[in-house]
Amino acid sequence: MGTIVGAGLVSHVPTIMLPEQERRALNAGRETTLVTGLVDIRNNILEDLDVDTLVIFDSHWHTTFDFVVDGREHFSGLYTSDELPRSFHDWPYEYRGDPELADLIAEMAAKTSGAWVYVSRSPALPVHYGTINLVHYLCRGEKVLSVSLPYSGETDDFLTFGALLREAVEDSDRRVVLLASGGLSHRFWPLGVIREHEASGLEHIVSPEARAIDERIIGLLVEGRHADVIELMPEFSAFAPEGGFGHYLMMVGALGGRSCNIKGKKFSEYEASVGTGQIHIWFEV
């Protein structure tokens, strides 16, 4: 019987892939805790969990009709971001997929009303930096299974998918870690001033109101009050959470949804990224 052995809400911002000297230059010589936090998760959490598969809910992979699961056996190539090719180009990647778990998810979805899942094995399917960045810091040979966020999805759609994923994991022989890859509030500064807001200080969050609701969400996650976070989704949606916060909702759906009371532990500071809110929070399952 498979099991979920850990879960995290983790940021994938492109800044973490810049050379260290460039990251420090943006922050008056300081390293971003989004980098040191990922290193800490890898060295002090994942190394001790005997993980078979990292399931990544990739909020940078937007789909329309389906939860798409990337069911390929193997991934390798050079990644260039179509969003930020100036700073993120020709990045080599190579990792294993988990087609067997992908198929189990599709089989479970076929039994679940309203769960629209499609497994793709097309060699031409793009990869996204919401996966690539986390693989770089967190994967040391584990299989990786990426899941898209349908932008037509709503809160209960994401929770339903998470619940069926848990059933699929339990039908497998996998020890799985869930990674909700994405940020909190997600509005950027206008192009005319955005370069003035690349540092990670909280004065660079796009508005005091966005900072306030991010900090409210973080407080609830640390306290394990996931039902309250779910109930806040209509209010939070006004601040354009990344991916509609679907990455988190799929993760918590797999952890019990509204009944989940697992307390979170911060593995980074709450930081800004050109207006958006970012943090790493780990949930010990």
Coordinates of N, CA, C and O in Angstrom, one line a residue, residues 175-242:
R175 N 6.0 5.6 -2.1 CA 6.1 6.6 -1.0 C 6.3 7.9 -1.7 O 7.2 8.2 -2.4
V176 N 5.3 8.8 -1.5 CA 5.1 10.0 -2.3 C 5.2 11.3 -1.5 O 4.7 11.3 -0.3
V177 N 5.9 12.3 -2.0 CA 5.9 13.6 -1.4 C 5.1 14.5 -2.4 O 5.3 14.4 -3.6
L178 N 4.2 15.3 -1.8 CA 3.4 16.3 -2.6 C 4.1 17.7 -2.6 O 4.4 18.1 -1.5
L179 N 4.3 18.3 -3.7 CA 4.8 19.6 -3.8 C 3.9 20.6 -4.5 O 3.6 20.4 -5.7
A180 N 3.3 21.5 -3.7 CA 2.4 22.5 -4.3 C 3.3 23.6 -4.7 O 3.7 24.5 -4.0
S181 N 3.5 23.6 -6.0 CA 4.6 24.5 -6.6 C 3.9 25.8 -7.0 O 3.2 25.9 -8.1
G182 N 4.1 26.9 -6.2 CA 3.6 28.2 -6.6 C 3.6 29.1 -5.4 O 4.0 28.8 -4.3
G183 N 3.1 30.3 -5.7 CA 3.1 31.4 -4.7 C 1.8 31.7 -4.0 O 0.8 30.9 -4.2
L184 N 1.7 32.8 -3.4 CA 0.5 33.3 -2.7 C -0.2 34.4 -3.6 O -0.5 34.0 -4.7
S185 N -0.4 35.6 -3.1 CA -0.9 36.6 -4.0 C 0.0 36.8 -5.2 O 1.2 36.7 -5.0
H186 N -0.6 37.1 -6.3 CA 0.2 37.1 -7.5 C -0.1 38.2 -8.5 O -0.4 37.9 -9.7
R187 N 0.0 39.4 -8.0 CA 0.0 40.6 -8.9 C 1.3 41.2 -9.0 O 2.0 41.3 -8.0
F188 N 1.7 41.6 -10.3 CA 3.0 42.2 -10.5 C 2.9 43.7 -10.6 O 1.9 44.3 -10.9
W189 N 4.0 44.3 -10.3 CA 4.1 45.8 -10.5 C 4.1 46.1 -12.0 O 4.5 45.2 -12.9
P190 N 3.6 47.2 -12.4 CA 3.5 47.6 -13.9 C 4.9 47.6 -14.5 O 5.9 47.9 -13.8
L191 N 5.0 47.4 -15.8 CA 6.3 47.3 -16.5 C 7.1 48.5 -16.3 O 8.4 48.4 -16.1
G192 N 6.5 49.7 -16.2 CA 7.3 50.9 -16.1 C 8.1 51.0 -14.8 O 9.1 51.7 -14.7
V193 N 7.7 50.2 -13.7 CA 8.4 50.3 -12.4 C 8.8 49.0 -11.9 O 9.4 48.9 -10.8
I194 N 8.6 47.9 -12.6 CA 8.8 46.6 -12.1 C 10.3 46.3 -11.7 O 10.6 45.6 -10.8
R195 N 11.2 46.9 -12.5 CA 12.6 46.7 -12.2 C 13.0 47.4 -10.9 O 14.1 47.1 -10.3
E196 N 12.2 48.3 -10.3 CA 12.5 48.9 -9.0 C 12.0 47.9 -7.9 O 12.3 48.3 -6.7
H197 N 11.4 46.8 -8.2 CA 10.8 45.9 -7.2 C 11.3 44.5 -7.3 O 10.5 43.6 -7.0
E198 N 12.6 44.3 -7.6 CA 13.1 42.9 -7.8 C 13.6 42.3 -6.5 O 13.8 41.1 -6.4
A199 N 13.8 43.2 -5.5 CA 14.3 42.7 -4.2 C 13.2 41.9 -3.4 O 12.0 42.1 -3.7
S200 N 13.6 41.2 -2.4 CA 12.7 40.3 -1.7 C 12.0 40.9 -0.5 O 11.2 40.3 0.1
G201 N 12.4 42.2 -0.2 CA 11.8 42.8 1.0 C 10.3 43.0 0.9 O 9.8 43.2 -0.2
L202 N 9.6 43.0 2.0 CA 8.1 43.0 1.9 C 7.6 44.3 1.5 O 6.4 44.4 1.1
E203 N 8.4 45.4 1.5 CA 7.9 46.6 0.9 C 7.7 46.5 -0.6 O 7.0 47.4 -1.2
H204 N 8.1 45.4 -1.2 CA 7.9 45.2 -2.6 C 6.7 44.4 -2.9 O 6.4 44.2 -4.1
I205 N 5.9 43.9 -1.9 CA 4.6 43.3 -2.2 C 3.8 44.4 -2.8 O 3.8 45.5 -2.5
V206 N 2.9 44.0 -3.8 CA 2.3 45.0 -4.6 C 1.3 45.9 -3.9 O 1.1 47.0 -4.3
S207 N 0.8 45.5 -2.7 CA -0.1 46.4 -2.0 C -0.1 45.9 -0.5 O 0.1 44.7 -0.2
P208 N -0.4 46.8 0.4 CA -0.6 46.4 1.8 C -1.7 45.4 2.0 O -1.6 44.5 2.9
E209 N -2.7 45.5 1.2 CA -3.8 44.5 1.3 C -3.4 43.1 0.9 O -3.8 42.1 1.5
A210 N -2.6 43.0 -0.2 CA -2.1 41.7 -0.6 C -1.2 41.1 0.5 O -1.3 39.9 0.8
R211 N -0.3 42.0 1.0 CA 0.5 41.5 2.1 C -0.3 41.0 3.3 O 0.0 39.9 3.9
A212 N -1.3 41.7 3.6 CA -2.2 41.4 4.8 C -2.8 40.0 4.6 O -2.9 39.2 5.5
I213 N -3.4 39.8 3.4 CA -4.1 38.5 3.3 C -3.1 37.4 3.1 O -3.3 36.2 3.6
D214 N -1.9 37.6 2.5 CA -0.9 36.6 2.5 C -0.5 36.2 3.9 O -0.4 35.0 4.2
E215 N -0.3 37.2 4.7 CA 0.1 36.9 6.1 C -1.0 36.2 6.9 O -0.7 35.3 7.7
R216 N -2.2 36.5 6.6 CA -3.3 35.8 7.2 C -3.3 34.3 6.8 O -3.5 33.4 7.6
I217 N -3.2 34.1 5.5 CA -3.1 32.7 5.0 C -2.0 31.9 5.6 O -2.1 30.8 6.1
I218 N -0.8 32.5 5.7 CA 0.4 31.9 6.3 C 0.1 31.5 7.7 O 0.4 30.4 8.1
G219 N -0.5 32.4 8.5 CA -0.8 32.1 9.9 C -1.7 30.9 10.0 O -1.5 30.1 10.9
L220 N -2.7 30.9 9.2 CA -3.7 29.7 9.2 C -3.0 28.4 8.9 O -3.2 27.4 9.5
L221 N -2.1 28.5 7.9 CA -1.4 27.2 7.4 C -0.5 26.8 8.6 O -0.4 25.5 8.8
V222 N 0.2 27.7 9.2 CA 1.1 27.3 10.3 C 0.3 26.7 11.4 O 0.8 25.7 12.1
E223 N -0.9 27.2 11.7 CA -1.7 26.6 12.7 C -2.5 25.4 12.3 O -3.2 24.7 13.2
G224 N -2.4 25.0 11.1 CA -3.1 23.8 10.6 C -4.6 24.0 10.4 O -5.3 23.0 10.3
R225 N -5.0 25.2 10.2 CA -6.4 25.5 10.0 C -6.8 25.6 8.5 O -7.1 26.6 8.0
H226 N -6.7 24.4 7.9 CA -6.9 24.3 6.5 C -8.3 24.6 6.1 O -8.6 25.1 5.0
A227 N -9.3 24.2 6.9 CA -10.7 24.5 6.6 C -10.9 26.0 6.5 O -11.6 26.4 5.6
D228 N -10.2 26.7 7.3 CA -10.4 28.2 7.3 C -9.7 28.8 6.0 O -10.2 29.7 5.4
V229 N -8.6 28.2 5.6 CA -8.0 28.6 4.4 C -8.9 28.4 3.2 O -9.1 29.3 2.3
I230 N -9.5 27.2 3.2 CA -10.5 26.9 2.1 C -11.6 27.9 2.1 O -12.1 28.3 1.0
E231 N -12.2 28.2 3.2 CA -13.3 29.1 3.3 C -12.9 30.5 2.9 O -13.8 31.3 2.5
L232 N -11.6 30.8 3.0 CA -11.2 32.2 2.6 C -11.0 32.3 1.1 O -10.7 33.4 0.6
M233 N -11.1 31.2 0.4 CA -10.8 31.3 -1.1 C -11.5 32.4 -1.8 O -10.9 33.1 -2.7
P234 N -12.8 32.6 -1.6 CA -13.5 33.7 -2.3 C -12.9 35.1 -2.0 O -12.7 35.9 -3.0
E235 N -12.5 35.3 -0.8 CA -11.8 36.6 -0.5 C -10.4 36.6 -1.0 O -10.0 37.6 -1.6
F236 N -9.7 35.5 -0.9 CA -8.3 35.5 -1.4 C -8.2 35.6 -2.9 O -7.3 36.2 -3.5
S237 N -9.3 35.1 -3.6 CA -9.2 35.2 -5.1 C -9.2 36.6 -5.6 O -8.7 36.8 -6.8
A238 N -9.6 37.5 -4.9 CA -9.6 38.9 -5.3 C -8.1 39.4 -5.4 O -7.9 40.5 -6.1
F239 N -7.2 38.7 -4.8 CA -5.8 39.1 -4.9 C -5.0 38.2 -5.9 O -3.7 38.1 -5.8
A240 N -5.7 37.5 -6.8 CA -5.1 36.7 -7.8 C -4.1 35.7 -7.3 O -2.9 35.7 -7.8
P241 N -4.4 34.9 -6.4 CA -3.4 33.9 -5.9 C -2.9 33.1 -7.1 O -3.7 32.8 -8.1
E242 N -1.6 32.7 -7.1 CA -1.1 32.0 -8.3 C -1.9 30.7 -8.6 O -2.1 30.0 -7.7

